[in-house]
CSV table of C-alpha atoms in Angstrom, one decimal:
chain,number,residue,atom,x,y,z
A,40,UNK,CA,-15.6,-13.8,13.0
A,41,UNK,CA,-17.8,-11.6,14.8
A,42,UNK,CA,-15.2,-9.2,16.0
A,43,UNK,CA,-14.5,-8.5,12.5
A,44,UNK,CA,-17.7,-7.9,11.7
A,45,UNK,CA,-18.3,-5.3,14.3
A,46,UNK,CA,-14.8,-3.9,13.3
A,47,UNK,CA,-15.4,-3.7,9.7
A,48,UNK,CA,-19.3,-1.9,10.7
A,49,UNK,CA,-17.3,0.5,13.1
A,50,UNK,CA,-14.6,0.9,10.3
A,51,UNK,CA,-17.3,2.2,7.3
A,52,UNK,CA,-19.3,4.5,10.2
A,53,UNK,CA,-16.4,6.2,11.9
A,54,UNK,CA,-16.5,4.8,15.4
A,55,UNK,CA,-13.4,3.6,16.9
A,56,UNK,CA,-14.6,1.9,20.1
A,57,UNK,CA,-11.5,1.0,21.4
A,58,UNK,CA,-12.9,-1.4,24.0
A,59,UNK,CA,-13.1,-3.4,20.9
A,60,UNK,CA,-9.7,-3.4,19.6
A,61,UNK,CA,-7.8,-6.6,19.4
A,62,UNK,CA,-4.7,-5.5,21.7
A,63,UNK,CA,-0.8,-5.6,20.4
A,64,UNK,CA,1.0,-8.3,21.1
A,65,UNK,CA,5.0,-9.5,21.4
A,66,UNK,CA,7.6,-11.6,20.0
A,67,UNK,CA,8.4,-14.2,22.7
A,68,UNK,CA,11.3,-12.6,25.0
A,69,UNK,CA,15.3,-13.3,22.7
A,70,UNK,CA,12.8,-12.7,19.2
A,71,UNK,CA,12.4,-9.9,16.6
A,72,UNK,CA,8.7,-9.5,15.3
A,73,UNK,CA,11.1,-8.6,12.5
A,74,UNK,CA,12.2,-12.4,12.2
A,75,UNK,CA,10.6,-15.4,10.8
A,76,UNK,CA,10.3,-16.7,14.0
A,77,UNK,CA,9.5,-14.3,16.4
A,78,UNK,CA,6.7,-13.3,13.3
A,79,UNK,CA,3.3,-14.6,12.9
A,80,UNK,CA,5.0,-17.5,10.5
A,81,UNK,CA,6.2,-19.3,13.9
A,82,UNK,CA,2.1,-19.6,15.5
A,83,UNK,CA,1.0,-20.7,11.8
A,84,UNK,CA,0.6,-24.9,11.7
A,85,UNK,CA,3.2,-25.6,8.0
A,86,UNK,CA,-0.2,-25.9,5.1
A,87,UNK,CA,-2.6,-23.7,7.2
A,88,UNK,CA,-3.4,-20.6,6.1
A,89,UNK,CA,-2.4,-19.7,2.0
A,90,UNK,CA,-1.6,-23.7,0.7
A,91,UNK,CA,-3.9,-23.5,-2.1
A,92,UNK,CA,-1.9,-20.9,-3.6
A,93,UNK,CA,0.0,-21.7,-6.7
A,94,UNK,CA,2.8,-19.9,-8.6
A,95,UNK,CA,2.8,-18.9,-12.1
A,96,UNK,CA,5.1,-20.2,-14.5
A,97,UNK,CA,8.2,-18.2,-14.0
A,98,UNK,CA,8.0,-15.0,-16.6
A,99,UNK,CA,10.5,-14.8,-19.8
A,100,UNK,CA,11.9,-11.3,-19.5
A,101,UNK,CA,10.6,-9.3,-22.8
A,102,UNK,CA,12.2,-7.7,-25.6
A,103,UNK,CA,11.0,-4.7,-25.2
A,104,UNK,CA,13.2,-4.4,-22.4
A,105,UNK,CA,15.5,-1.5,-23.4
A,106,UNK,CA,19.6,-2.1,-24.6
A,107,UNK,CA,22.0,-1.7,-21.9
A,108,UNK,CA,22.7,1.8,-23.5
A,109,UNK,CA,19.4,3.0,-24.0
A,110,UNK,CA,17.7,4.1,-20.8
A,111,UNK,CA,17.9,4.0,-17.2
A,112,UNK,CA,15.4,2.2,-14.8
A,113,UNK,CA,14.0,4.1,-12.1
A,114,UNK,CA,17.2,4.3,-10.0
A,115,UNK,CA,19.5,4.7,-12.1
A,116,UNK,CA,19.9,0.8,-12.5
A,117,UNK,CA,20.6,-0.1,-16.3
A,118,UNK,CA,19.5,-3.2,-17.9
A,119,UNK,CA,22.1,-5.6,-16.9
A,120,UNK,CA,21.1,-5.4,-12.9
A,121,UNK,CA,17.5,-5.1,-13.9
A,122,UNK,CA,18.0,-8.6,-15.2
A,123,UNK,CA,20.2,-10.1,-12.4
A,124,UNK,CA,18.2,-8.6,-10.1
A,125,UNK,CA,15.9,-10.8,-11.4
A,126,UNK,CA,18.0,-13.5,-11.9
A,127,UNK,CA,18.9,-13.5,-8.1
A,128,UNK,CA,15.2,-13.4,-7.1
A,129,UNK,CA,14.2,-16.9,-7.3
A,130,UNK,CA,10.8,-17.1,-5.6
A,131,UNK,CA,7.5,-17.8,-6.8
A,132,UNK,CA,5.6,-15.6,-8.3
A,133,UNK,CA,2.1,-15.9,-7.7
A,134,UNK,CA,-0.9,-17.0,-9.8
A,135,UNK,CA,-2.6,-13.9,-10.7
A,136,UNK,CA,-5.7,-15.0,-8.7
A,137,UNK,CA,-3.8,-14.4,-5.8
A,138,UNK,CA,-2.3,-10.7,-5.8
A,139,UNK,CA,-5.5,-8.7,-5.8
A,140,UNK,CA,-5.9,-8.2,-9.7
A,141,UNK,CA,-2.1,-6.1,-9.8
A,142,UNK,CA,-1.5,-6.6,-14.0
A,143,UNK,CA,-3.3,-10.4,-15.1
A,144,UNK,CA,-1.7,-12.4,-16.3
A,145,UNK,CA,1.0,-9.8,-16.9
A,146,UNK,CA,3.8,-11.4,-14.5
A,147,UNK,CA,7.2,-10.1,-16.0
A,148,UNK,CA,5.3,-6.5,-15.7
A,149,UNK,CA,4.0,-8.1,-11.9
A,150,UNK,CA,7.5,-8.6,-10.5
A,151,UNK,CA,9.5,-5.3,-12.0
A,152,UNK,CA,6.7,-3.5,-10.8
A,153,UNK,CA,7.8,-4.4,-7.5
A,154,UNK,CA,11.3,-3.8,-8.3
A,155,UNK,CA,10.1,0.0,-9.6
A,156,UNK,CA,8.9,0.4,-6.2
A,157,UNK,CA,11.7,-0.6,-4.3
A,158,UNK,CA,14.1,1.7,-6.5
A,159,UNK,CA,12.3,4.8,-5.9
A,160,UNK,CA,11.6,4.3,-2.5
A,161,UNK,CA,15.8,3.8,-2.2
A,162,UNK,CA,16.0,6.8,-3.8
A,163,UNK,CA,13.7,9.0,-2.0
A,164,UNK,CA,15.6,7.8,0.9
A,165,UNK,CA,19.0,9.3,0.6
A,166,UNK,CA,18.0,11.7,-0.9
A,167,UNK,CA,16.8,12.3,3.0
A,168,UNK,CA,20.2,10.9,5.0
A,169,UNK,CA,19.3,7.6,4.2
A,170,UNK,CA,21.5,5.1,2.6
A,171,UNK,CA,20.0,1.7,2.4
A,172,UNK,CA,23.2,0.0,1.6
A,173,UNK,CA,25.4,1.8,3.8
A,174,UNK,CA,24.2,2.3,6.9
A,175,UNK,CA,25.9,4.1,10.6
A,176,UNK,CA,26.3,0.8,13.0
A,177,UNK,CA,25.3,2.9,15.4
A,178,UNK,CA,21.7,2.9,13.2
A,179,UNK,CA,21.2,-1.3,14.2
A,180,UNK,CA,18.9,-3.2,11.5
A,181,UNK,CA,17.0,-1.6,9.0
A,182,UNK,CA,13.8,-2.9,9.6
A,183,UNK,CA,10.6,-2.2,6.4
A,184,UNK,CA,6.8,-3.2,7.1
A,185,UNK,CA,4.9,-3.7,4.3
A,186,UNK,CA,1.0,-2.7,5.2
A,187,UNK,CA,-1.6,-4.6,3.8
A,188,UNK,CA,1.6,-6.0,1.3
A,189,UNK,CA,-0.5,-8.9,0.6
A,190,UNK,CA,1.2,-11.7,-1.5
A,191,UNK,CA,4.6,-9.4,-1.6
A,192,UNK,CA,5.0,-7.4,-4.5
A,193,UNK,CA,6.9,-5.1,-2.7
A,194,UNK,CA,8.1,-6.5,0.6
A,195,UNK,CA,10.1,-9.6,-2.0
A,196,UNK,CA,12.5,-7.2,-3.3
A,197,UNK,CA,13.4,-6.1,0.1
A,198,UNK,CA,13.7,-9.6,1.4
A,199,UNK,CA,15.9,-10.4,-1.5
A,200,UNK,CA,17.0,-7.7,-2.8
A,201,UNK,CA,18.8,-5.7,0.5
A,202,UNK,CA,18.7,-8.7,2.7
A,203,UNK,CA,22.7,-7.6,3.9
A,204,UNK,CA,21.2,-4.6,5.8
A,205,UNK,CA,17.4,-4.5,5.9
A,206,UNK,CA,14.6,-6.8,7.3
A,207,UNK,CA,10.6,-6.9,6.4
A,208,UNK,CA,8.0,-8.0,7.6
A,209,UNK,CA,4.8,-7.9,5.0
A,210,UNK,CA,1.3,-8.1,6.9
A,211,UNK,CA,-2.2,-8.7,5.6
A,212,UNK,CA,-5.7,-8.6,7.1
A,213,UNK,CA,-5.9,-11.9,4.6
A,214,UNK,CA,-4.4,-14.9,6.8
A,215,UNK,CA,-4.5,-16.7,3.0
A,216,UNK,CA,-1.6,-13.8,1.8
A,217,UNK,CA,0.3,-14.6,5.4
A,218,UNK,CA,0.3,-18.5,5.5
A,219,UNK,CA,1.4,-18.3,1.9
A,220,UNK,CA,4.6,-15.7,2.4
A,221,UNK,CA,5.8,-17.6,6.0
A,222,UNK,CA,5.6,-20.3,3.0
A,223,UNK,CA,8.9,-18.9,1.4
A,224,UNK,CA,10.5,-18.1,4.2
A,225,UNK,CA,9.3,-14.2,4.6
A,226,UNK,CA,7.9,-12.8,7.8
A,227,UNK,CA,4.6,-12.4,8.2
A,228,UNK,CA,1.8,-10.9,10.0
A,229,UNK,CA,-2.1,-10.6,9.9
A,230,UNK,CA,-3.5,-7.7,11.1
A,231,UNK,CA,-6.7,-6.4,12.1
A,232,UNK,CA,-9.2,-3.3,10.3
A,233,UNK,CA,-8.1,-1.2,12.9
A,234,UNK,CA,-5.4,-0.2,14.9
A,235,UNK,CA,-3.2,-1.9,16.8
A,236,UNK,CA,-0.5,-3.9,14.8
A,237,UNK,CA,1.5,-6.6,17.1
A,238,UNK,CA,4.8,-4.5,17.0
A,239,UNK,CA,6.5,-2.8,19.4
A,240,UNK,CA,6.4,0.7,19.7
A,241,UNK,CA,10.1,3.1,18.2
A,242,UNK,CA,10.9,-0.9,16.1
A,243,UNK,CA,10.3,1.0,12.6
A,244,UNK,CA,12.4,2.2,10.0
A,245,UNK,CA,10.3,2.5,7.1
A,246,UNK,CA,6.6,2.2,7.4
A,247,UNK,CA,4.9,1.7,3.8
A,248,UNK,CA,1.7,1.3,2.5
A,249,UNK,CA,0.0,1.2,-0.6
A,250,UNK,CA,-3.1,1.6,-1.9
A,251,UNK,CA,-4.6,0.6,1.9
A,252,UNK,CA,-5.5,4.8,3.2
A,253,UNK,CA,-7.6,5.1,-0.1
A,254,UNK,CA,-10.4,2.4,1.2
A,255,UNK,CA,-10.1,4.4,4.9
A,256,UNK,CA,-13.1,6.5,6.9
A,257,UNK,CA,-11.5,9.7,7.9
A,258,UNK,CA,-11.4,8.3,11.5
A,259,UNK,CA,-9.8,5.2,10.4
A,260,UNK,CA,-7.6,7.0,8.5
A,261,UNK,CA,-6.0,9.4,11.6
A,262,UNK,CA,-6.2,6.4,14.1
A,263,UNK,CA,-4.1,4.4,11.7
A,264,UNK,CA,-1.4,7.6,11.1
A,265,UNK,CA,-1.1,8.3,15.1
A,266,UNK,CA,-0.2,4.1,15.1
A,267,UNK,CA,2.7,4.8,12.9
A,268,UNK,CA,3.8,7.0,15.1
A,269,UNK,CA,3.7,4.7,17.7
A,270,UNK,CA,5.9,2.0,15.5
A,271,UNK,CA,8.3,4.2,13.8
A,272,UNK,CA,12.0,5.4,15.5
A,273,UNK,CA,12.9,8.2,16.3
A,274,UNK,CA,14.0,9.0,12.1
A,275,UNK,CA,11.6,7.3,10.8
A,276,UNK,CA,10.0,8.0,7.8
A,277,UNK,CA,6.6,6.5,6.1
A,278,UNK,CA,5.4,6.0,2.7
A,279,UNK,CA,1.6,6.2,2.9
A,280,UNK,CA,-0.1,6.6,-0.8
A,281,UNK,CA,-3.7,8.4,-1.4
A,282,UNK,CA,-5.8,9.4,-4.0
A,283,UNK,CA,-5.4,13.1,-3.6
A,284,UNK,CA,-5.8,16.3,-5.9
A,285,UNK,CA,-4.0,15.5,-8.7
A,286,UNK,CA,-5.9,12.1,-8.5
A,287,UNK,CA,-9.5,14.0,-8.5
A,288,UNK,CA,-8.2,16.5,-11.1
A,289,UNK,CA,-8.0,13.0,-13.3
A,290,UNK,CA,-11.0,11.4,-12.2
A,291,UNK,CA,-13.1,14.2,-13.1
A,292,UNK,CA,-12.3,14.1,-16.3
A,293,UNK,CA,-12.3,10.3,-17.0
A,294,UNK,CA,-9.1,9.8,-17.5
A,295,UNK,CA,-7.6,6.7,-16.9
A,296,UNK,CA,-9.4,5.5,-13.9
A,297,UNK,CA,-11.9,5.1,-16.0
A,298,UNK,CA,-13.6,2.0,-13.7
A,299,UNK,CA,-13.6,4.1,-10.6
A,300,UNK,CA,-15.2,6.9,-13.2
A,301,UNK,CA,-17.8,5.0,-14.3
A,302,UNK,CA,-19.1,3.9,-10.9
A,303,UNK,CA,-19.2,7.3,-9.4
A,304,UNK,CA,-21.4,9.0,-11.6
A,305,UNK,CA,-23.3,5.3,-12.8
A,306,UNK,CA,-24.4,5.4,-9.0
A,307,UNK,CA,-23.1,1.6,-7.4
A,308,UNK,CA,-20.4,4.4,-6.0
A,309,UNK,CA,-21.9,7.3,-3.9
A,310,UNK,CA,-20.8,10.1,-1.8
A,311,UNK,CA,-21.1,10.1,1.5
A,312,UNK,CA,-22.3,13.4,2.4
A,313,UNK,CA,-22.0,15.7,6.1
A,314,UNK,CA,-24.8,13.9,7.3
A,315,UNK,CA,-24.3,10.5,6.3
A,316,UNK,CA,-26.3,10.1,3.6
A,317,UNK,CA,-25.3,9.1,0.1
A,318,UNK,CA,-25.0,11.4,-2.9
A,319,UNK,CA,-25.7,9.6,-6.3
A,320,UNK,CA,-23.2,11.9,-8.4
A,321,UNK,CA,-23.5,12.9,-12.1
A,322,UNK,CA,-21.3,13.2,-14.2
A,323,UNK,CA,-21.6,16.7,-14.9
A,324,UNK,CA,-22.1,17.5,-11.2
A,325,UNK,CA,-18.5,15.1,-10.6
A,326,UNK,CA,-17.2,17.5,-13.6
A,327,UNK,CA,-18.2,20.9,-11.9
A,328,UNK,CA,-16.1,20.1,-8.2
A,329,UNK,CA,-12.8,22.2,-9.2
A,330,UNK,CA,-11.8,21.2,-5.9
A,331,UNK,CA,-12.9,17.0,-4.2
A,332,UNK,CA,-16.2,18.0,-1.9
A,333,UNK,CA,-15.4,17.6,1.3
A,334,UNK,CA,-11.5,17.7,2.9
A,335,UNK,CA,-11.6,13.8,3.2
A,336,UNK,CA,-14.5,13.2,1.1
A,337,UNK,CA,-15.3,9.3,0.8
A,338,UNK,CA,-17.4,7.1,-2.1
A,339,UNK,CA,-18.9,3.9,-0.5
A,340,UNK,CA,-20.3,1.2,-3.0
A,341,UNK,CA,-24.1,0.3,-2.8
A,342,UNK,CA,-23.1,-3.3,-2.7
A,343,UNK,CA,-22.3,-5.5,-0.3
A,344,UNK,CA,-19.4,-8.1,0.7
A,345,UNK,CA,-22.2,-11.4,1.5
A,346,UNK,CA,-20.0,-13.3,3.9
A,347,UNK,CA,-21.0,-17.2,3.2
A,348,UNK,CA,-23.4,-17.0,6.3
A,349,UNK,CA,-25.4,-15.0,4.3
A,350,UNK,CA,-24.4,-11.8,7.0
A,351,UNK,CA,-23.7,-8.8,4.9
A,352,UNK,CA,-20.6,-7.1,5.3
A,353,UNK,CA,-18.3,-4.8,4.8
A,354,UNK,CA,-18.7,-1.2,2.6
A,355,UNK,CA,-16.0,-0.9,-0.5
A,356,UNK,CA,-15.0,2.7,0.3
A,357,UNK,CA,-13.3,4.6,-2.2
A,358,UNK,CA,-11.5,7.8,-0.4
A,359,UNK,CA,-10.1,11.4,-1.6
A,360,UNK,CA,-7.9,13.5,0.5
A,361,UNK,CA,-6.8,16.9,-0.5
A,362,UNK,CA,-3.3,17.5,0.3
A,363,UNK,CA,-4.2,20.6,1.8
A,364,UNK,CA,-6.1,18.2,4.5
A,365,UNK,CA,-3.2,15.5,4.7
A,366,UNK,CA,-0.7,19.0,5.7
A,367,UNK,CA,-3.2,19.7,8.8
A,368,UNK,CA,-4.2,16.7,9.5
A,369,UNK,CA,-1.8,14.7,9.5
A,370,UNK,CA,0.7,16.7,9.9
A,371,UNK,CA,-0.6,17.2,13.8
A,372,UNK,CA,0.6,13.5,14.0
A,373,UNK,CA,4.3,13.5,12.3
A,374,UNK,CA,6.0,15.6,10.0
A,375,UNK,CA,5.0,15.8,6.4
A,376,UNK,CA,8.0,15.8,4.6
A,377,UNK,CA,6.4,15.8,1.0
A,378,UNK,CA,3.8,14.9,-1.0
A,379,UNK,CA,4.7,13.4,-4.5
A,380,UNK,CA,1.9,13.6,-7.0
A,381,UNK,CA,1.7,10.2,-9.2
A,382,UNK,CA,5.2,9.6,-11.5
A,383,UNK,CA,6.8,12.6,-9.9
A,384,UNK,CA,9.0,10.4,-8.8
A,385,UNK,CA,10.4,9.9,-11.8
A,386,UNK,CA,13.8,10.8,-12.7
A,387,UNK,CA,13.9,13.2,-16.2
A,388,UNK,CA,15.5,10.4,-18.7
A,389,UNK,CA,13.8,7.5,-16.6
A,390,UNK,CA,12.1,4.6,-19.0
A,391,UNK,CA,9.2,3.3,-17.2
A,392,UNK,CA,7.3,0.5,-19.8
A,393,UNK,CA,7.7,-2.7,-19.7
A,394,UNK,CA,5.1,-4.2,-21.7
A,395,UNK,CA,5.1,-3.7,-26.0
A,396,UNK,CA,2.9,-1.1,-25.8
A,397,UNK,CA,2.7,1.4,-23.0
A,398,UNK,CA,-0.5,1.9,-21.6
A,399,UNK,CA,-0.7,5.1,-19.1
A,400,UNK,CA,-0.3,4.4,-15.4
A,401,UNK,CA,-4.0,3.9,-14.2
A,402,UNK,CA,-3.4,3.5,-10.4
A,403,UNK,CA,-3.2,7.5,-10.2
A,404,UNK,CA,-2.5,7.0,-6.7
A,405,UNK,CA,-0.1,10.3,-5.0
A,406,UNK,CA,2.6,9.3,-2.7
A,407,UNK,CA,2.9,11.1,1.1
A,408,UNK,CA,6.3,11.1,2.0
A,409,UNK,CA,5.6,11.8,6.6
A,410,UNK,CA,8.4,11.6,9.3
A,411,UNK,CA,8.7,10.8,13.3
A,412,UNK,CA,10.8,13.5,14.9
A,413,UNK,CA,14.6,12.7,15.7
A,414,UNK,CA,13.7,13.4,19.6
A,415,UNK,CA,10.5,12.0,19.7
A,416,UNK,CA,9.8,8.0,21.1
């Protein structure tokens, strides 16, 4: 607990004391970290973590799904293919209390939102020459790391729908989430707030981080990008979501991101100035910033989450990054293949609604697609 507290304090202050970082461990000889026995699951006692996580009732397929000829899902799938995927996935869906607030009690929407992401990733990879369904023999296993993947909203689909050609390892800072996934037979690993990740170099085909970099200070974000470079195999991809220029424009006008907007203009989340001081933003001031205040802008919450022993824990941080910052800074570490504003990954004509009333998407996050050059190790 003390070590994690120091790491959290370093993360929020921007100090990276490498002497305090955990050392990357390796799987026992003859095992792979991407297998159940080679991951952290092999060292957990049954029921040690996550045993109290309960499952939601298996949801019914909602009537709002389109008719077989009424539209396509992301990835070009039709209704019958989606229903077949749902039938294949017999893993329990975690109760809404154990999935970081995703979709509330809308259990089918939770399931299909992960499928949507899975299909988007496969389609984008195919556009860049990687057909996960038809890998050449020399490629070897296609390995996916779902970093900060909680209880497997995305990872379950790689695990179930793509098990013939891919292996997914989900990591999280929450040991209960790790234990829960291990109990389902999904390889999982506990990670700390600072790198390194306990995986071999050049071992990852696709590194995914959804809504993780959005809660990092600048030096920590850069340090993790460097760690991603170490982990990726030559030619491997990273799919990292950020709150970028597109998100900032929406935030300024209080569209969709109403909770974050209210926290910022209400003083609950304050802009970290260049000198480290905290600044309250009014609605007028927020809307006057056509560009975000800094190339990497951090809003820090004005409250702390207390530990059980009464010692204050980490601050909550929401971070925004200009596209130019990503290209210039992260581009020195990995090739920036593209930056996709939110929902631009949906091809024209694709049906993208799984609720009776189709609300606008609320995440507001953009996708940064990075790649490790083929000639690097």
